[in-house]
Coordinates of C-alpha atoms in Angstrom, one line a residue:
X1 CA -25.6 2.7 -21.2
X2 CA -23.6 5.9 -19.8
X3 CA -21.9 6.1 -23.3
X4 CA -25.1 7.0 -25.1
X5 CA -25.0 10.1 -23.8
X6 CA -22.5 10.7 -26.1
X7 CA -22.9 8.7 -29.4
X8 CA -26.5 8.6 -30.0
X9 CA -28.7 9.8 -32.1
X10 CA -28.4 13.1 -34.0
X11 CA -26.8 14.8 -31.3
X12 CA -24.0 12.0 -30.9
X13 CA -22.7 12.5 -34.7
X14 CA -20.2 14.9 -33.5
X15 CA -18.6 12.0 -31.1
X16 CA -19.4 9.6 -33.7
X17 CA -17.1 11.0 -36.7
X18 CA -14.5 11.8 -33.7
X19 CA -14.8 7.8 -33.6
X20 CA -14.8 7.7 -37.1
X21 CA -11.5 9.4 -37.6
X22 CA -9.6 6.6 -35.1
X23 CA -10.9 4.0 -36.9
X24 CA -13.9 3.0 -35.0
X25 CA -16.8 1.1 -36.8
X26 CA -20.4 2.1 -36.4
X27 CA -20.4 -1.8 -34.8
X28 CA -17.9 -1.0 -31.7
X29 CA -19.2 3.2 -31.1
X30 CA -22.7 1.1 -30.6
X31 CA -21.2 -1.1 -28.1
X32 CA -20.3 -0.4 -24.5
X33 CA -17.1 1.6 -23.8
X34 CA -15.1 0.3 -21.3
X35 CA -12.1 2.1 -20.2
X36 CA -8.6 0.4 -20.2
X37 CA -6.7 2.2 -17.7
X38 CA -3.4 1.4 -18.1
X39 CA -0.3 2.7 -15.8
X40 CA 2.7 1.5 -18.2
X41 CA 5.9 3.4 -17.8
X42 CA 9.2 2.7 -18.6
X43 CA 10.4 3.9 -14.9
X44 CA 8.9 0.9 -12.8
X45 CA 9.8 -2.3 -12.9
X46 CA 6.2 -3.9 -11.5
X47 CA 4.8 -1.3 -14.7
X48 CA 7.1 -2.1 -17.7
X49 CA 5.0 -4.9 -19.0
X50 CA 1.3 -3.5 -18.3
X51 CA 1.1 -2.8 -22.1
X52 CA 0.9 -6.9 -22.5
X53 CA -1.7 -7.2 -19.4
X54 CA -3.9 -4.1 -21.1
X55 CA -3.6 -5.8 -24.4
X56 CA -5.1 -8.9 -23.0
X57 CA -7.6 -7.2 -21.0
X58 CA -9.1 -5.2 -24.5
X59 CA -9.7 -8.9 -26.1
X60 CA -11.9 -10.0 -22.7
X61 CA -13.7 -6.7 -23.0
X62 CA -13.9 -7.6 -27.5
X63 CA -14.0 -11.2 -26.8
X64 CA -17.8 -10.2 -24.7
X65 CA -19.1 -7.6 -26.6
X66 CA -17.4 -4.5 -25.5
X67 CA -15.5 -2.0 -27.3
X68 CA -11.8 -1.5 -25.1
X69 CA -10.8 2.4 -25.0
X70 CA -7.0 2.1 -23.3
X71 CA -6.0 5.5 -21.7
X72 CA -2.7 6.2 -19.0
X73 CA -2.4 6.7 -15.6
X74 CA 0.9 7.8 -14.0
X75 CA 2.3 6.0 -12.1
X76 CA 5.6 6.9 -9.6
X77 CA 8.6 4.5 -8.8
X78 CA 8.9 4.5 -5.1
X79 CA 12.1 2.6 -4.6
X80 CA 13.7 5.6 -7.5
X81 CA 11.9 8.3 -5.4
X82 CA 13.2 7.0 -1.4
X83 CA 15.4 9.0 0.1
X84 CA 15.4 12.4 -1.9
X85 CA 12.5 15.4 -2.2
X86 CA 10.8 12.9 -4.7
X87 CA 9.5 11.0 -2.1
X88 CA 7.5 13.8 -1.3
X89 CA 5.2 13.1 -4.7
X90 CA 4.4 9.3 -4.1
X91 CA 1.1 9.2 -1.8
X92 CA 0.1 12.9 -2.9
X93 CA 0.0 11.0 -6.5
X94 CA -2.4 8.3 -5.0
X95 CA -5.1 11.9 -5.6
X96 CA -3.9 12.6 -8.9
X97 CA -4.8 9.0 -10.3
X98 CA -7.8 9.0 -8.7
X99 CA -8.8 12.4 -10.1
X100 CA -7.4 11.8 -13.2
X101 CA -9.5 8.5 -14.0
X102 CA -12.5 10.4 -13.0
X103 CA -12.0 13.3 -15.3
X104 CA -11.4 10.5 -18.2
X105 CA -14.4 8.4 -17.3
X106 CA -17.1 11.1 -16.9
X107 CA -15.8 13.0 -19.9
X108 CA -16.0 10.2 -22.4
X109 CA -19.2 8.3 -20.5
X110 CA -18.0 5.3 -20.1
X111 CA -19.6 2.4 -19.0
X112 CA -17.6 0.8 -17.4
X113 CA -13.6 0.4 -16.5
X114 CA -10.3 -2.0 -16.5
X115 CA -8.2 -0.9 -14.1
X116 CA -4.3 -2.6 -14.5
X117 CA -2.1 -0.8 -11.6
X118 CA 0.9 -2.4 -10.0
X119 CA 2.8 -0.6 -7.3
X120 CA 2.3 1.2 -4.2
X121 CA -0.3 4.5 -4.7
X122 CA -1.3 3.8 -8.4
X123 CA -3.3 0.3 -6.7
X124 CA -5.3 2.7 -4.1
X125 CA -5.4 5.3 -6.4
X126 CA -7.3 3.7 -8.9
X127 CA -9.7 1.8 -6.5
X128 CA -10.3 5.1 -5.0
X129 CA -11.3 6.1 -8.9
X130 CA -13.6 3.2 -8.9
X131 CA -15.4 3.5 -5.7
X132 CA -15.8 7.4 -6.3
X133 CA -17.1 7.1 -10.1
X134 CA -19.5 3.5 -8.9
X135 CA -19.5 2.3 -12.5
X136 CA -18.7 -1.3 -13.5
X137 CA -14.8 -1.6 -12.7
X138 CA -12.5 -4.6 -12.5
X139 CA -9.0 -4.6 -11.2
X140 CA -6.2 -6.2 -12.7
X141 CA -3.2 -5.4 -11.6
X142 CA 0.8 -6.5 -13.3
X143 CA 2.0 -9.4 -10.3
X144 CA 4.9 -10.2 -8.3
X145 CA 8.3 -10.1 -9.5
X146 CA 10.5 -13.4 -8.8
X147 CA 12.8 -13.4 -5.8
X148 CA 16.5 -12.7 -6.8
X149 CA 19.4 -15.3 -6.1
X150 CA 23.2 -14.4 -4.6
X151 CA 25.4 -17.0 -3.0
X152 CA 22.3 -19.7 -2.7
X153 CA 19.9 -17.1 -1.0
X154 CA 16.9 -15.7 -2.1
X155 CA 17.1 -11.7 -1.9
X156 CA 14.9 -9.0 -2.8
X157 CA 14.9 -4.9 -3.3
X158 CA 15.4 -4.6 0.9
X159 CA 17.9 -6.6 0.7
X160 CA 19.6 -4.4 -1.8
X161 CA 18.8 -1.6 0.6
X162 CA 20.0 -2.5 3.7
X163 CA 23.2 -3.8 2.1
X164 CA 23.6 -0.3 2.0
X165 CA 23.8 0.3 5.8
X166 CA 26.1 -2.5 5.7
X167 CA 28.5 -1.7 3.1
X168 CA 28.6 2.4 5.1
X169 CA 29.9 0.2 8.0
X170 CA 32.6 -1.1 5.9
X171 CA 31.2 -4.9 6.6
X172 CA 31.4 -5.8 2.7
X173 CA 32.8 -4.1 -0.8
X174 CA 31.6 -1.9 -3.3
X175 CA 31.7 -4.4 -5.6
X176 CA 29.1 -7.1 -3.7
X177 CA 26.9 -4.3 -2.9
X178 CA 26.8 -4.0 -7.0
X179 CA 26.6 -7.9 -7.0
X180 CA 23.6 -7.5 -4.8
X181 CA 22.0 -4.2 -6.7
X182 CA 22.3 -6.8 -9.6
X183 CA 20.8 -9.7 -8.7
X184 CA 17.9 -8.2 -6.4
X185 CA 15.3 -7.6 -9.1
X186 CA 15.3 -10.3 -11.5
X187 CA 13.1 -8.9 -13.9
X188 CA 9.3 -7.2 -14.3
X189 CA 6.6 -7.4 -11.5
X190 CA 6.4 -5.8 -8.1
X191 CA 9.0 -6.1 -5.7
X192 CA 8.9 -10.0 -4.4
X193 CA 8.2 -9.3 -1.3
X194 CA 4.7 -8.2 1.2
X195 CA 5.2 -4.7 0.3
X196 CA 2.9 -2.0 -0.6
X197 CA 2.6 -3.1 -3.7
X198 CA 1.6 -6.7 -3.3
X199 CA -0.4 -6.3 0.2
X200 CA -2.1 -3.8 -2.0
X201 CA -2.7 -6.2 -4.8
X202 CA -4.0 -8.9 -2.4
X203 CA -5.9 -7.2 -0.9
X204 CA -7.7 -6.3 -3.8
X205 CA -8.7 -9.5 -4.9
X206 CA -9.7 -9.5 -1.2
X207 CA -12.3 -6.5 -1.3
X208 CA -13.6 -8.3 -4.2
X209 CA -13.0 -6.0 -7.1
X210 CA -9.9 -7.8 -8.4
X211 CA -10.3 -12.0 -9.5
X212 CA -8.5 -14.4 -7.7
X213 CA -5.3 -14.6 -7.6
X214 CA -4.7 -10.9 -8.6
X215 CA -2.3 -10.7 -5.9
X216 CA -0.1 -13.7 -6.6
X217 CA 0.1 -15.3 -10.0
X218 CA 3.3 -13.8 -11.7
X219 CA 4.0 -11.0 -13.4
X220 CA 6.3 -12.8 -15.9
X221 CA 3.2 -15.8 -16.4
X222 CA 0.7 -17.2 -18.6
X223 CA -1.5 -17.2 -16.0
X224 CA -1.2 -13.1 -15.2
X225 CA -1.5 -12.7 -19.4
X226 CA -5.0 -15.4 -18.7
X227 CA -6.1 -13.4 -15.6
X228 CA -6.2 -10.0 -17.6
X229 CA -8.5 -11.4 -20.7
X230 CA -10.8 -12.4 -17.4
X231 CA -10.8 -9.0 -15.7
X232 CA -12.0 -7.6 -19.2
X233 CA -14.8 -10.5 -19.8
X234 CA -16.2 -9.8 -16.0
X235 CA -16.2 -6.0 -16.4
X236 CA -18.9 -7.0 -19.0
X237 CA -20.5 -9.3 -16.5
X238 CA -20.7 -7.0 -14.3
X239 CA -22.3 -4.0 -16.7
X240 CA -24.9 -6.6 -17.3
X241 CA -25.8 -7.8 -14.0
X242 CA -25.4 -4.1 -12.9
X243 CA -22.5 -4.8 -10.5
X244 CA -20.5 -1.7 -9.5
X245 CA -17.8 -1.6 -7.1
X246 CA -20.1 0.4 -4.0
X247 CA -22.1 -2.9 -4.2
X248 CA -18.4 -4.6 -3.8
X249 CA -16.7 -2.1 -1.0
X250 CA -19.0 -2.9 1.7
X251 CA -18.1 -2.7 5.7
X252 CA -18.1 -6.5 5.5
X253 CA -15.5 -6.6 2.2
X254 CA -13.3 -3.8 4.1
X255 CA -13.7 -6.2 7.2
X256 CA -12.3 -8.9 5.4
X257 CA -9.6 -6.9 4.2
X258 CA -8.3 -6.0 7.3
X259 CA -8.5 -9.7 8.1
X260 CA -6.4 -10.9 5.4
X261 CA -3.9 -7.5 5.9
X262 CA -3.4 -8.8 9.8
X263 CA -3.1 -12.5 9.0
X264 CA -0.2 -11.8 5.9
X265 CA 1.0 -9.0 8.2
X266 CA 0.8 -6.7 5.0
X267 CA 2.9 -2.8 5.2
X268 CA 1.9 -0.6 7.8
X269 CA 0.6 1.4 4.7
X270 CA -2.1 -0.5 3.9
X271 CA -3.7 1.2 7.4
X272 CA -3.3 4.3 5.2
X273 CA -5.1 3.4 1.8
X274 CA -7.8 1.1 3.5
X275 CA -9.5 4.0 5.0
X276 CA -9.0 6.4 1.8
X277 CA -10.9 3.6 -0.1
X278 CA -13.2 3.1 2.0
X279 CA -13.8 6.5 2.0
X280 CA -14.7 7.1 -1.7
X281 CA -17.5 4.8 -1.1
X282 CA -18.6 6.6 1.9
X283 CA -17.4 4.5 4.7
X284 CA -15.5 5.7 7.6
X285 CA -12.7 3.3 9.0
X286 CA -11.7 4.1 12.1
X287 CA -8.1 2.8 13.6
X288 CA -9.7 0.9 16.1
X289 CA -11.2 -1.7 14.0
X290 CA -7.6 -2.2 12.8
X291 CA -6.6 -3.1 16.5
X292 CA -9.8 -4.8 17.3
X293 CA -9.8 -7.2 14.0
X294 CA -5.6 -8.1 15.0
X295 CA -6.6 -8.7 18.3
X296 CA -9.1 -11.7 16.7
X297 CA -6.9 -12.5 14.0
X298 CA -3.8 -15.0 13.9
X299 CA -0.3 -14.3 11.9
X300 CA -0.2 -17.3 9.5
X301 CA 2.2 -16.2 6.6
X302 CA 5.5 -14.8 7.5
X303 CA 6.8 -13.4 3.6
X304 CA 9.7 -11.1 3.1
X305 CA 10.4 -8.6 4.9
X306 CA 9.1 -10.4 8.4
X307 CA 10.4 -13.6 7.0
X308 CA 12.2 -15.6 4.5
X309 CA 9.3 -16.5 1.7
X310 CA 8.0 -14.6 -1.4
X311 CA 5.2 -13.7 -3.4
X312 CA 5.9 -17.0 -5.9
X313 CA 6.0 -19.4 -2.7
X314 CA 2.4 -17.7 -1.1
X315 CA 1.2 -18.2 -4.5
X316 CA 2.3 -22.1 -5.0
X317 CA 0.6 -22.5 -1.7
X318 CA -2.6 -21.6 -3.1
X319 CA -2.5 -17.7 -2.6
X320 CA -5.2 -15.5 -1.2
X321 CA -8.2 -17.5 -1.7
X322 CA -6.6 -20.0 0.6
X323 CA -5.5 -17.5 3.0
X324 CA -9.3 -16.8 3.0
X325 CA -9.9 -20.2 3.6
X326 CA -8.0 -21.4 6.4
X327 CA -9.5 -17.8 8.0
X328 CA -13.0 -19.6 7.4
X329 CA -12.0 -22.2 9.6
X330 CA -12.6 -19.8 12.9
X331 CA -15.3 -17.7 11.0
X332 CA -13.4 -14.7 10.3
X333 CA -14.0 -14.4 6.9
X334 CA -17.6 -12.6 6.1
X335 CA -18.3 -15.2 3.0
X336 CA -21.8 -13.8 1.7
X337 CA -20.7 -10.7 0.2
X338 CA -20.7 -10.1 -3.5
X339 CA -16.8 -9.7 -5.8
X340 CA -16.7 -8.7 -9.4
X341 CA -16.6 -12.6 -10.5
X342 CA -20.2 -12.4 -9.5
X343 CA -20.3 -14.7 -7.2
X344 CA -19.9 -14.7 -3.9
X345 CA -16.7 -14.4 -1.6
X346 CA -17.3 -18.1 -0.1
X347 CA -17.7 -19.3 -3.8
X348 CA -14.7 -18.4 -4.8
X349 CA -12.6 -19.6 -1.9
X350 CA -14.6 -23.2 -1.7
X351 CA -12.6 -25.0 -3.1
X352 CA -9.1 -23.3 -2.1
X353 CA -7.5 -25.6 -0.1
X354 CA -3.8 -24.8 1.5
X355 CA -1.3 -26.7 -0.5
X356 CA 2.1 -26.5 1.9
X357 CA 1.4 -25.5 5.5
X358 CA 5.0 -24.3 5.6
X359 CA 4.2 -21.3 3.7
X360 CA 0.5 -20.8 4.8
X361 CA 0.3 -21.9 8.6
X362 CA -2.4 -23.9 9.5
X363 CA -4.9 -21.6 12.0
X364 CA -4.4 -24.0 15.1
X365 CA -0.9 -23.7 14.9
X366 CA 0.1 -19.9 13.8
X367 CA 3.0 -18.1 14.1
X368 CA 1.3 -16.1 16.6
X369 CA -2.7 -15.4 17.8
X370 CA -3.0 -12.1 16.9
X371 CA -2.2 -10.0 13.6
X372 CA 1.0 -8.4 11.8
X373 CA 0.1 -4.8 12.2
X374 CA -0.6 -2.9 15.7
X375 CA -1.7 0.4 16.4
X376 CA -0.6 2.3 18.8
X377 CA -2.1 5.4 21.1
X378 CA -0.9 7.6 24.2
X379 CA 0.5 11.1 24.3
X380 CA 2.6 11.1 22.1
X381 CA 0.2 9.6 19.7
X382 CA -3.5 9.9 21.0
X383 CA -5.2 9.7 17.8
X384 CA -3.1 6.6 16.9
X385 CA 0.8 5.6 15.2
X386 CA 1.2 2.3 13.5
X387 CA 3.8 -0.5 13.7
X388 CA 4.3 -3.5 11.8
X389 CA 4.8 -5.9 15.0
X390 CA 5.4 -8.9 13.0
X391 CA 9.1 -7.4 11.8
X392 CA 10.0 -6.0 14.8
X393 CA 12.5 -8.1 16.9
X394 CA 11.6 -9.8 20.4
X395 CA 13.9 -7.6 22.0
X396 CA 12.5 -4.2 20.9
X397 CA 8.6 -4.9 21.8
X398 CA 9.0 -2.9 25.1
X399 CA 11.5 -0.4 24.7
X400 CA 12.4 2.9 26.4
X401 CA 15.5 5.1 25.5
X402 CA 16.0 8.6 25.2
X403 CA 14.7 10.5 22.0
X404 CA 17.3 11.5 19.2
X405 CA 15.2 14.4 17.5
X406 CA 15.5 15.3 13.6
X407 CA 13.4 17.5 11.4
X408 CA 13.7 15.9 8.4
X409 CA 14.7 12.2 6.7
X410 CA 18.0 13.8 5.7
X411 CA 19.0 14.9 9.0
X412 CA 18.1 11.4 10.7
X413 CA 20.1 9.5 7.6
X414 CA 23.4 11.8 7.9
X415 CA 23.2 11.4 11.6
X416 CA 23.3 7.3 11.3
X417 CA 26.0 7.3 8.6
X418 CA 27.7 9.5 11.0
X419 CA 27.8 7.3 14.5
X420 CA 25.3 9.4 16.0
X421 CA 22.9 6.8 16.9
X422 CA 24.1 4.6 20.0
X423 CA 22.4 1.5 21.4
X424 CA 19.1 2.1 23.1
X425 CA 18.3 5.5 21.1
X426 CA 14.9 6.5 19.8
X427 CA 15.4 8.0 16.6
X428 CA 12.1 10.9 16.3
X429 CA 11.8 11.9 12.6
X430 CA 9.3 14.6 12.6
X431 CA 7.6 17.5 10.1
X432 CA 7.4 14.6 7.6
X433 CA 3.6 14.1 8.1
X434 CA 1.0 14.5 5.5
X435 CA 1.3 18.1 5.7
X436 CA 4.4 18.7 7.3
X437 CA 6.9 16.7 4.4
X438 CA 4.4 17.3 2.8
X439 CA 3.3 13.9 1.3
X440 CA 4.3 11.6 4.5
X441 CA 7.3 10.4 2.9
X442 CA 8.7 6.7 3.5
X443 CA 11.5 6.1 5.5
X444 CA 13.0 3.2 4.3
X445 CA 17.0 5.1 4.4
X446 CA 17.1 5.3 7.7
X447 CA 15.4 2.2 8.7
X448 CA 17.4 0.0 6.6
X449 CA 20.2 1.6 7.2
X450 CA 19.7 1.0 10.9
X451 CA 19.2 -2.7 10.0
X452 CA 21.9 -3.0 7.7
X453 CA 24.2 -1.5 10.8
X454 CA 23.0 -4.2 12.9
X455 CA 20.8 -1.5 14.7
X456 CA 17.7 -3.3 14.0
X457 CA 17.4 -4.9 17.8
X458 CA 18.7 -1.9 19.3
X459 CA 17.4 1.3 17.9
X460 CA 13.5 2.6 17.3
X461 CA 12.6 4.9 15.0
X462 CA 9.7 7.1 15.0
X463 CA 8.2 9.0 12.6
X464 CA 5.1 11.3 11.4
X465 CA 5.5 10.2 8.5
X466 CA 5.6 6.5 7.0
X467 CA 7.7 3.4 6.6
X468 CA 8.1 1.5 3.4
X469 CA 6.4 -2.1 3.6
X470 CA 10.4 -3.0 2.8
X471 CA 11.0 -1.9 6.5
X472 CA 12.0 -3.7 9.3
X473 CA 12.6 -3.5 13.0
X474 CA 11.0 -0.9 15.5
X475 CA 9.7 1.6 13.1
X476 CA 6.4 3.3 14.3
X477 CA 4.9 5.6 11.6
X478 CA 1.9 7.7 11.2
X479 CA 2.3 9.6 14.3
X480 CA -1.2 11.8 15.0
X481 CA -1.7 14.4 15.2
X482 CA 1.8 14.8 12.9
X483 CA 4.0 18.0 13.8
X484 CA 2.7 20.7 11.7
X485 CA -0.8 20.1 13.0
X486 CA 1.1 20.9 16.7
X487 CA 1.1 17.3 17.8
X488 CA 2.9 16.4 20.8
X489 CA 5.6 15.1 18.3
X490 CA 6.9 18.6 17.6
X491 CA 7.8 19.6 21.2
X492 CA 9.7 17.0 22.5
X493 CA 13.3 17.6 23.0
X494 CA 16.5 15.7 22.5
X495 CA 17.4 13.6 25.8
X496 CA 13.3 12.6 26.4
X497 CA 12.4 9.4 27.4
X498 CA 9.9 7.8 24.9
X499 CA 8.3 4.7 26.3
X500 CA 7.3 1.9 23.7
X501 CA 5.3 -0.8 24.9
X502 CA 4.2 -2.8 21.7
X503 CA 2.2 -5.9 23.5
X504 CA 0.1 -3.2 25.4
X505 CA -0.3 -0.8 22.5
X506 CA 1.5 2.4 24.5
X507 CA 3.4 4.9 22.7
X508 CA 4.3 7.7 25.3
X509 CA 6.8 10.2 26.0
X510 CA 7.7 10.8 29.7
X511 CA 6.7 14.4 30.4
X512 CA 4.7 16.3 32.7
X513 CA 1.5 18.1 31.4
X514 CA 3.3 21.3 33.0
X515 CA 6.4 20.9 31.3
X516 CA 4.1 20.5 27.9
X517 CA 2.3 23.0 28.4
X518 CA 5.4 25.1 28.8
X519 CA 6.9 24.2 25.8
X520 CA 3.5 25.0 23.8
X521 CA 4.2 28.2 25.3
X522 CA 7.5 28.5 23.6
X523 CA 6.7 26.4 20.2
X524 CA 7.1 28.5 17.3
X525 CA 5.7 26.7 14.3
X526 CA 7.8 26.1 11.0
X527 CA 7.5 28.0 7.5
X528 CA 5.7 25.5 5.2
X529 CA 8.4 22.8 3.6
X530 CA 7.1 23.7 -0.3
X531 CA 5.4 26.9 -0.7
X532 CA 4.5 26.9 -4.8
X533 CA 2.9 23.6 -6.9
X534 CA 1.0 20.7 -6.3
X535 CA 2.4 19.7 -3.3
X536 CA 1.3 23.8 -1.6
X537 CA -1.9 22.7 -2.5
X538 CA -1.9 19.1 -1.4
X539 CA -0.1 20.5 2.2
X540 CA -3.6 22.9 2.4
X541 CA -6.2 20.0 1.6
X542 CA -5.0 16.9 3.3
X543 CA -6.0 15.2 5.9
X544 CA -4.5 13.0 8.6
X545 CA -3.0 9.5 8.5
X546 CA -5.1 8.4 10.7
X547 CA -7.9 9.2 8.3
X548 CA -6.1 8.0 5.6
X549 CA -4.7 11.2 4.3
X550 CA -7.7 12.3 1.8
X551 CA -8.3 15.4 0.6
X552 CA -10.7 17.4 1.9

């Protein structure tokens, strides 16, 4: 066991009386130490509860023999953060977790680790811990929230926030906006809809190092509460069968993610954390298998914000594993691969039949025969831009207007609330890339509040940064090369014609290569955004979005 090399013998009675003074019995130092990572706060909703899911994670890991060790994460509200310099912290925190949980593990050996995340960058972060680290690690992560209710309707958090657009265009009071801000988050889970948060969470159950239903059963269940004594009984499985997660995170499981991602039509910003994961186990995903796996794979759930249903309804239907299952019907689903339950992916989806075609379409008859998510390339974005296709409306599929330019969120927001942004415009929000924000913040202000406006079939927007998963419309994000790395983003001009041509993949701007080389000529670039702290030294080490923004 890793932990030996710090509690036995002679040389471990220092540890040992360390154990001694919290209590420990010489019975539990001699057992395996498995690390409860737990990201509880009292600043996110999906996170409030995570001290009942750890709880019931340290009696699986006592209830097989282990000895549970909880220690925190941090973990960073990204619906409090959007739309202020906060937003700047949420993916550059994705590192800190992951370093974090190393520094923990390796300092105190041990042997293996429960992992209980929720929301947006602490999911990746923490599967980037466990790929990096390759000791026995389970996922469990907090669940959905429930869908709110006003007037008969089920609403959710982008609801709340495009009610925002709507009330600025004086289309409903200050007190329904309340109303809404009320009713839109029930109670504790991640936000009800296919957001970061719960694409993330599916598709960890989907790589394999998170059971069954991870991504679905409820935050506020039984079932979640069962699901986390689970995770702690297979981490021990796993130490004994000498399971670890690089066995898990193989091309095929990161295949299959991208599978499930295109069929759910998951946030744009899985195409980010996908290849950061994948990277900690020494796998390179390149864009292009994203486009070429869409291409092969049909749209068969259509969940909030690309369509009315939530997380509780995709989980009644029989969740992920029969996702998975109805995939299996055209092969798409790579079935012999090994998942933390120790058995193997086609195992545990056998017997997961669809349970109401409404929710979960059947493969023969999807809502469309190709994926959620598209990526984009031309000169404005030759190493790739992405767009969730499934939320974008018929009309704005092939678009062409003249660019609106804006260096920074702020700027684009002031100029919609203003009645700056007419019919046909293409919004460019740029110098909010990985390095140019830094921290690629989301842009769910100005996208809702183009939506909430009634912009949404209208109006693109594109950005070098990154959309929410709560967005919706024509919203085309990880432009690359972003701005501050002198991509063809940060010389266009106010009046250009940017050409978007979704069905064919195009995302160009109509200029000579004279008159861009000319303006390289002229293009003076901009002082960094944040010059002292983390985020200075983030800005110097990261990488693109196209290669998932790591640090190197």
């Amino acid at each position: 066991m890793k932990s030996d090399i710090i509690k036995k013998g002679a040389k471990g009675a220092p540890a040992r009386s360390l154990f001694y003074g919290m209590g420990y019995t010489r019975e539990e130092i001699d057992r395996p130490i498995i690390g409860i990572v737990n990201a509880q706060n009292e600043i996110i909703p999906g996170h409030m509860h995570l001290d009942r899911i750890a709880e019931a994670a340290k009696i699986g890991v006592a209830m097989a023999g282990g000895t549970p060790v909880e220690f925190p994460a941090i973990g960073i509200c990204d619906g409090i953060a959007m739309g202020h310099e906060g937003m700047k912290y949420p993916l550059a925190s994705r590192e800190l977790i992951a370093d974090s949980i190393e520094a923990m593990a390796i300092a105190h050996g041990f042997d293996g680790l429960v992992l209980i995340p929720n929301c947006d960058k602490i999911v990746p972060g923490m599967m980037m811990a466990a790929a990096r680290l390759n000791i026995p690690s389970v996922v469990v992560s907090g669940g959905p929230m429930r869908a709110g209710k006003y007037q008969g309707q089920d609403i959710d958090f982008s609801t709340c926030i495009e009610k925002v657009g709507t009330f600025q265009k004086g289309m409903i009071s200050e007190e329904e906006l309340e109303e809404v801000a009320k009713k839109a988050c029930p109670g504790c889970g991640s936000c009800s809809g296919l957001f970061t948060a719960n694409s993330m969470n599916c598709l960890t159950e989907v790589l394999g190092l998170g059971l069954p239903y991870n991504g679905t059963a409820m935050a506020h269940s039984g079932e979640r509460i069962r699901l986390a004594k689970y995770a702690g009984m297979k981490v021990m499985e796993c130490l004994q069968k000498d399971i670890k997660p690089r066995d898990i995170l193989t091309i095929k499981a990161f295949e299959n993610a991208i599978t499930v991602d295109m069929a759910m039509a998951g946030s744009s910003n899985t195409v980010l954390h996908l290849p950061a994961i994948a990277y900690e186990a020494g796998i390179e995903l390149n864009l292009d298998l994203f486009d070429e796996i869409s291409q092969r794979t049909p749209y068969l759930t259509k969940l909030s914000p690309s369509g009315a249903h939530h997380m509780e309804d995709l989980h009644m239907a029989g969740g992920i594993p029969a996702l998975m299952k109805e995939l299996t019907k055209k092969g798409l689903i790579n079935e012999d691969i090994v998942t933390v339950t120790g058995l193997s992916v086609g195992e545990n989806i056998k017997t997961s039949d669809v349970k109401d075609y409404n929710v979960i379409k059947p493969i023969d008859n999807p809502y469309r025969n190709k994926g959620g998510l598209a990526i984009l390339r031309g000169n404005l974005a030759p190493d790739g831009a992405v767009v969730k296709e499934s939320a974008v409306a018929e009309e704005m599929m092939v678009h062409e207007g003249p660019a609106k330019i804006y260096n920074s969120e702020e700027d684009a927001v002031n100029a919609i609330f203003g009645g700056k942004i007419k019919k046909g415009d293409v919004v460019v929000i740029r110098y909010e890339g990985p390095k140019g924000g830094p921290g690629m913040r989301e842009m769910l202000s100005p996208t809702s509040a183009i939506a909430g406006m009634g912009l949404d079939k209208d109006v693109a927007l594109l950005t070098d940064g990154r959309f929410s998963g709560a967005t919706r419309g024509a919203a085309i994000g990880h432009i690359s090369p972003e701005a501050m790395e002198g991509g063809l983003i940060a010389l266009i001009e106010d009046g250009d014609i940017i050409k978007i041509d979704i069905p064919n993949k195009k995302l160009e701007v109509n200029l000579s290569e004279e008159e861009i080389q000319e303006r390289k000529k002229k293009y003076v670039k901009p002082e960094p955004k944040v010059t002292r702290g983390y985020l200075a030294r983030y800005a110097k080490l990261v990488t693109s979005a196209n290669t998932g923004a790591v640090l190197k």
